[in-house]
Tab-separated table of C-alpha atoms in Angstrom:
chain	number	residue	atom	x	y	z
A	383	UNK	CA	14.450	-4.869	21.096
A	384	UNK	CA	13.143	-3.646	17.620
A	385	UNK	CA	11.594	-0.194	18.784
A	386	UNK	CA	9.581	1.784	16.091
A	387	UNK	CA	7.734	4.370	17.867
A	388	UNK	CA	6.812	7.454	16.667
A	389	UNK	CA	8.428	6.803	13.468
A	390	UNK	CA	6.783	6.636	9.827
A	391	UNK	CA	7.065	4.042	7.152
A	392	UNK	CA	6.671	3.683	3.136
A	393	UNK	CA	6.810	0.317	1.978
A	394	UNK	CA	5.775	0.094	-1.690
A	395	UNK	CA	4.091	-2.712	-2.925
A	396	UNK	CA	2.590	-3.235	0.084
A	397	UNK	CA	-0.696	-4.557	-0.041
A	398	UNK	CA	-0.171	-8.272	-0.373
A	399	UNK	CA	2.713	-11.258	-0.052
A	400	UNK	CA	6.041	-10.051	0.822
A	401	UNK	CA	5.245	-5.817	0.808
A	402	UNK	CA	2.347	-6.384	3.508
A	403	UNK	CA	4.281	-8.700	5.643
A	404	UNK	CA	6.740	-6.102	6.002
A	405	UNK	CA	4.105	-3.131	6.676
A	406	UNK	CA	2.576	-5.438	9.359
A	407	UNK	CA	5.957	-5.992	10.685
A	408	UNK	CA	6.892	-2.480	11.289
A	409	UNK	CA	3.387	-1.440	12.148
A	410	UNK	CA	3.663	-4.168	15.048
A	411	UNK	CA	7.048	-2.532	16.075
A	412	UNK	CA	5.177	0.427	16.594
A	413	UNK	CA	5.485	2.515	13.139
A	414	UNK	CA	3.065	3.986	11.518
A	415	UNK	CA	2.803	3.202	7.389
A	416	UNK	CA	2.108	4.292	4.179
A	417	UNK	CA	1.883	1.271	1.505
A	418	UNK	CA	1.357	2.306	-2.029
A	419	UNK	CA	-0.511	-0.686	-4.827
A	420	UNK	CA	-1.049	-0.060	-8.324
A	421	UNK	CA	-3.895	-2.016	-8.783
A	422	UNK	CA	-5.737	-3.922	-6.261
A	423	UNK	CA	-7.179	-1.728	-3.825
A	424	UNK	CA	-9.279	-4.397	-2.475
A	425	UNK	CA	-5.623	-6.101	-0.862
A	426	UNK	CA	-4.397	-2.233	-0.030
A	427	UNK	CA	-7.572	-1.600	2.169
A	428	UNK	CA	-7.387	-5.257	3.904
A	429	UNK	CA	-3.977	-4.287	4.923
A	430	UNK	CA	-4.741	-0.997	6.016
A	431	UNK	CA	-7.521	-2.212	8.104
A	432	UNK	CA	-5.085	-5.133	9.722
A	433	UNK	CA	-2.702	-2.328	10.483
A	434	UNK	CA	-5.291	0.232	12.290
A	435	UNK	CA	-6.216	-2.777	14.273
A	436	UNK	CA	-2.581	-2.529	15.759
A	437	UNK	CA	-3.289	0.734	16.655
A	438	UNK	CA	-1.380	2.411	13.969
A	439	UNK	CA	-1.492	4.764	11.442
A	440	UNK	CA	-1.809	3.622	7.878
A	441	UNK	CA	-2.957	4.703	4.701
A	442	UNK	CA	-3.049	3.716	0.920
A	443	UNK	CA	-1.476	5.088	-1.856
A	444	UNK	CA	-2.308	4.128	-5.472
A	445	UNK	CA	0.427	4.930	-8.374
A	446	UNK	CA	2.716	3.376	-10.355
A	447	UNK	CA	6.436	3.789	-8.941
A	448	UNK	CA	7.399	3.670	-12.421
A	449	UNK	CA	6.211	7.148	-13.354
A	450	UNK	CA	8.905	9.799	-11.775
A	451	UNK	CA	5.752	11.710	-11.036
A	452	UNK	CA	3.724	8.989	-9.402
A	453	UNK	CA	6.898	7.838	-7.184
A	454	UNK	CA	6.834	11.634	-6.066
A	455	UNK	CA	3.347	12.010	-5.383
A	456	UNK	CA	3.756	8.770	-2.866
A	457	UNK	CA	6.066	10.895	-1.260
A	458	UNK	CA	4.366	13.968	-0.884
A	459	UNK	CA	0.698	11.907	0.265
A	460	UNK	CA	2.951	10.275	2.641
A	461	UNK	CA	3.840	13.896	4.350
A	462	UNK	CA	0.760	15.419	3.812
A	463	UNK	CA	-1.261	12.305	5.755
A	464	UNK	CA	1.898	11.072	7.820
A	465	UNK	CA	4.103	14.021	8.742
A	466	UNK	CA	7.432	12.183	8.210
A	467	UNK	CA	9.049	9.992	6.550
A	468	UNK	CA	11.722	8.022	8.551
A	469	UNK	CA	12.012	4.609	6.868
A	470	UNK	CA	11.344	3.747	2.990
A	471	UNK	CA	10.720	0.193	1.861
A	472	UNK	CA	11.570	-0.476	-2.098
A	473	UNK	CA	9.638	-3.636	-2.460
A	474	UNK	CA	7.162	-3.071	-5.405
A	475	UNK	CA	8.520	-5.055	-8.117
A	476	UNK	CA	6.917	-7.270	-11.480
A	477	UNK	CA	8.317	-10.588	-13.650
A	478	UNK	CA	7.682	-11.266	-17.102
A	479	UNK	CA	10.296	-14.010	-18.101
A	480	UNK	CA	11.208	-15.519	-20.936
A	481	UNK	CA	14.288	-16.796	-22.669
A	482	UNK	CA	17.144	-14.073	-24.326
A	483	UNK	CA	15.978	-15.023	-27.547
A	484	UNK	CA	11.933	-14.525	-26.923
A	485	UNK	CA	11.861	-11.995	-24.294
A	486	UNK	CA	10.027	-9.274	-25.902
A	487	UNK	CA	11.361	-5.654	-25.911
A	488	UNK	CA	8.290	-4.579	-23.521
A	489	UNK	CA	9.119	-7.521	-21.451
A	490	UNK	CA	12.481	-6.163	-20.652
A	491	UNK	CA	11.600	-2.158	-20.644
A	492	UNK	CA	8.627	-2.984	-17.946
A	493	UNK	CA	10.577	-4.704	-15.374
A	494	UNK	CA	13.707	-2.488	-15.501
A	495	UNK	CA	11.378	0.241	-15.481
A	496	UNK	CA	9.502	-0.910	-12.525
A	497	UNK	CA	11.910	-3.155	-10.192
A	498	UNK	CA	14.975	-0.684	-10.764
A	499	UNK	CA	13.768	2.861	-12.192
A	500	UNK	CA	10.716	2.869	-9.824
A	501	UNK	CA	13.348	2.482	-6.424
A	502	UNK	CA	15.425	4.848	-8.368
A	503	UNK	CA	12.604	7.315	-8.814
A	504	UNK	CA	11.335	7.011	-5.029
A	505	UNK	CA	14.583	7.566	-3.564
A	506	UNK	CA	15.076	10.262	-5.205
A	507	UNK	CA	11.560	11.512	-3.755
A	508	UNK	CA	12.476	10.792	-0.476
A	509	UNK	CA	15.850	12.210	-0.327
A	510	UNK	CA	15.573	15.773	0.614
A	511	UNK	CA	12.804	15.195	3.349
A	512	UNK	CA	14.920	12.713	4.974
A	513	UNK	CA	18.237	15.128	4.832
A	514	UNK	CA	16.147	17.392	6.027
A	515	UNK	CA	15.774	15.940	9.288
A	516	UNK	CA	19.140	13.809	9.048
A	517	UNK	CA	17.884	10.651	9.709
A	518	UNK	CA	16.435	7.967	7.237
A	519	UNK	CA	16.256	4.618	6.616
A	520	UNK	CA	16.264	3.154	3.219
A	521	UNK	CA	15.877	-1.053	2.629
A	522	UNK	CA	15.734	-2.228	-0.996
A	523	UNK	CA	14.277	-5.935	-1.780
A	524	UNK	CA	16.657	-7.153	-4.358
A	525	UNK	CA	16.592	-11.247	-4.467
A	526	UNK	CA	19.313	-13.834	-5.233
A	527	UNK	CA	18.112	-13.703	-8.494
A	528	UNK	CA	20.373	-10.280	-8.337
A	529	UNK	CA	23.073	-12.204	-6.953
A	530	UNK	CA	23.286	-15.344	-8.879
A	531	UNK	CA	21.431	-14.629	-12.059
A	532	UNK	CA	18.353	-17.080	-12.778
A	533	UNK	CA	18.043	-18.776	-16.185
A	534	UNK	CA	15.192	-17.459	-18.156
A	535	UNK	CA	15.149	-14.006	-15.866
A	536	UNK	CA	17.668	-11.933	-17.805
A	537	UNK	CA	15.858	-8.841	-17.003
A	538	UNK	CA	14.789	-9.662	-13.651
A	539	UNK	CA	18.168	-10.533	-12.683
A	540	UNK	CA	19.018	-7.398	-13.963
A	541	UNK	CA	17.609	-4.931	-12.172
A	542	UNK	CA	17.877	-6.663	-8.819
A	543	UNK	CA	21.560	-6.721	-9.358
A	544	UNK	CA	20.973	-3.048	-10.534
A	545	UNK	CA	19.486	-2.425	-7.218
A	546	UNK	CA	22.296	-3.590	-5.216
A	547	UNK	CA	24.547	-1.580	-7.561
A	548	UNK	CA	22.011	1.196	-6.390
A	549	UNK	CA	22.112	0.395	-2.538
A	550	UNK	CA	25.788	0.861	-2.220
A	551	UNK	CA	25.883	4.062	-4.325
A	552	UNK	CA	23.298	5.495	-1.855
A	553	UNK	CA	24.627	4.454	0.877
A	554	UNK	CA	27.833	6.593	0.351
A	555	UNK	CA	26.099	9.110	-0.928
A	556	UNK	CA	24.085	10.174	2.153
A	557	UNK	CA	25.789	8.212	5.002
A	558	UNK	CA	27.286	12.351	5.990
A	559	UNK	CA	23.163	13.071	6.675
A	560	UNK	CA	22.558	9.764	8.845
A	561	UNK	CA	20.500	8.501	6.519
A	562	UNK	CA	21.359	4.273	5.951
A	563	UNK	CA	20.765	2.184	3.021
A	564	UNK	CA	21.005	-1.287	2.799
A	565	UNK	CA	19.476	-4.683	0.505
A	566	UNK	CA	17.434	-7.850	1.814
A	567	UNK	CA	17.611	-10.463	-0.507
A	568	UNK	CA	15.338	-13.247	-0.202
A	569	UNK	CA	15.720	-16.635	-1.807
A	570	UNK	CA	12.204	-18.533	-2.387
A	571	UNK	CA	9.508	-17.453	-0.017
A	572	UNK	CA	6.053	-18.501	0.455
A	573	UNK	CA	3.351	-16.545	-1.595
A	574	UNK	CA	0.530	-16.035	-3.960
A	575	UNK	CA	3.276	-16.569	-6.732
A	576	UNK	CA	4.693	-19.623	-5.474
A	577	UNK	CA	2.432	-21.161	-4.164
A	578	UNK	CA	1.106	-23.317	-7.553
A	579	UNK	CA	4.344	-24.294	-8.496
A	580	UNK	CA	4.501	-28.041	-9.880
A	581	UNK	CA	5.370	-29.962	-7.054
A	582	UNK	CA	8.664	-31.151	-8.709
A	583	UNK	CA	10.189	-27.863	-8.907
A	584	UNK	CA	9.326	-27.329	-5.652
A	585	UNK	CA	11.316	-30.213	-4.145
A	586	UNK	CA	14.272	-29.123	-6.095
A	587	UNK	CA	14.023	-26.022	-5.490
A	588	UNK	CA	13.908	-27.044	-1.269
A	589	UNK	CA	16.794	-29.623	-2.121
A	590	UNK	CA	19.092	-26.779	-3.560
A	591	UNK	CA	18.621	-24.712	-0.483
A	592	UNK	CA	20.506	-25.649	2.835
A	593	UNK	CA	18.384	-24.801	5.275
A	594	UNK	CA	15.506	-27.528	3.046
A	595	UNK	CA	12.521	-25.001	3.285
A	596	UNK	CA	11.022	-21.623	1.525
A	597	UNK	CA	11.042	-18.550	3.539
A	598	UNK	CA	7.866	-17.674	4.761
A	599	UNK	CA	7.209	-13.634	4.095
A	600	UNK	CA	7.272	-12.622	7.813
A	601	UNK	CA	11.065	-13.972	7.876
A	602	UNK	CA	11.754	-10.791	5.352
A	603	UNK	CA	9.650	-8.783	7.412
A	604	UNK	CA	11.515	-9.454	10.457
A	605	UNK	CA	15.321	-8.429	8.372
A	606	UNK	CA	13.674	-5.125	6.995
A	607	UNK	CA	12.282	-3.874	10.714
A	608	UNK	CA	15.694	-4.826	11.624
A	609	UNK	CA	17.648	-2.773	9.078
A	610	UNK	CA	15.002	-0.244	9.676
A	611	UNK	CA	15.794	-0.183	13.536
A	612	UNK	CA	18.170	1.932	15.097
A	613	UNK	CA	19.837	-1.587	15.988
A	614	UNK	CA	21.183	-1.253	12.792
A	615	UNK	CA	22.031	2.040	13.116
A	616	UNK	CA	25.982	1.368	12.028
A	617	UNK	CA	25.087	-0.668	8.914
A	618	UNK	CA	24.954	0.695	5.617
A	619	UNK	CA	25.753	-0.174	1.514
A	620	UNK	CA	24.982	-3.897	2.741
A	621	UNK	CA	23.058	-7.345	1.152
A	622	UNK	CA	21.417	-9.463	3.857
A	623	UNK	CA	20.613	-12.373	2.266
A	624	UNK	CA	17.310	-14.263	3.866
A	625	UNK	CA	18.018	-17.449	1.425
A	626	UNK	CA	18.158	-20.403	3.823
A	627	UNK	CA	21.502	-20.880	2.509
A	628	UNK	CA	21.025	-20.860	-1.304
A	629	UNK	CA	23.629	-18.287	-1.864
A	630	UNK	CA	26.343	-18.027	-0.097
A	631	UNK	CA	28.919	-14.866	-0.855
């Protein structure tokens, strides 16, 4: 059984689609959580609410994981209003595609900066409190985007193969402090983003996957609280791919 008691979470991105299914997820495993939004506080205080309601602790964060500074200051709020920080959950991340040959120079810089400098810059963060108390659990949302590269995604694709590049170096790097870090990659799940897709692409999309269905967010909840677990307490520097299938390594 996925046990989560008395431990504290930081799931970035967290107040809508795929980030708040996976604060909800570890709150109802018993953890208390810190989710950090950059914009919508609306969504960041709906979650919050949904996760007192558990009987949790949770609180909001806004910043821009971007910033080196604003990744920190997550950190340190997350301390100061938590105590601890005992799992962290890379999951803020932004698109802008285009073709090679169009995608603007901002286009590129934004989502590098965000999707694979901001996990960068939070690790970092968390790092020395987690040493500290030799025990830490680090998940990073890539996608099979990462993987298999995706046509029109060049800088998307990118960084999420950047951050599995980033998983495995961190992994080694502080597996001697009992501190884990490990990738879920999820295929096409079921959000705010997806959900107006033409109808076409959505049937081929379905047909290309084995399994015949999108993921629905809770499924990637379920494989972080899992990797955040101390079930998975002698994995580390791996992908789990939540796909249905569509990429199989």
């Amino acid at each position: 059984m996925i046990d989560l008691s008395g431990k504290t979470a930081v799931v970035t991105g967290g107040s809508r689609g795929i980030g708040r299914a996976i604060a909800l997820r570890l709150a109802e495993q018993g953890a208390d959580v810190c989710i950090s939004y950059k914009g919508n506080a609306t969504a960041a205080d709906e979650t919050v609410a949904q996760i007192a309601a558990m009987g949790r602790t949770a609180i909001a964060v806004q910043g821009d994981v971007a910033e080196m500074e604003s990744a920190k200051a997550l950190i340190d709020a997350t301390l100061e209003g938590l105590g601890r920080i005992d799992i962290l959950v890379n999951n803020a991340g932004i698109t802008r595609d285009d073709l090679i040959m169009r995608m603007k120079p901002d286009d590129w810089n934004d989502v590098i900066d965000t999707n694979l400098s901001g996990t960068f810059w939070t690790i970092k963060a968390a790092t020395r409190p987690m040493m500290k108390a030799r025990y830490g659990r680090i998940i990073n949302i890539t996608s099979v985007s990462g993987q298999a590269g995706q046509m029109g995604q060049a800088n998307y694709s990118s960084a999420k193969a950047g951050l599995i590049g980033l998983t495995k170096a961190t992994a080694r790097e502080l597996a001697s402090r009992g501190i884990t870090c490990n990738a879920v990659a999820p295929g096409f799940v079921v959000t705010e983003l997806t959900k107006d897709l033409d109808e076409k692409l959505l049937e081929a999309i379905k047909a290309q996957t084995p399994l015949g269905r999108f993921a629905a967010p809770e499924e990637i909840g379920s494989a972080v609280a899992f990797l955040a677990s101390d079930e998975a307490s002698y994995i580390t520097g791996q992908v789990l791919a939540v796909d249905g299938g569509l990429v199989m390594m």
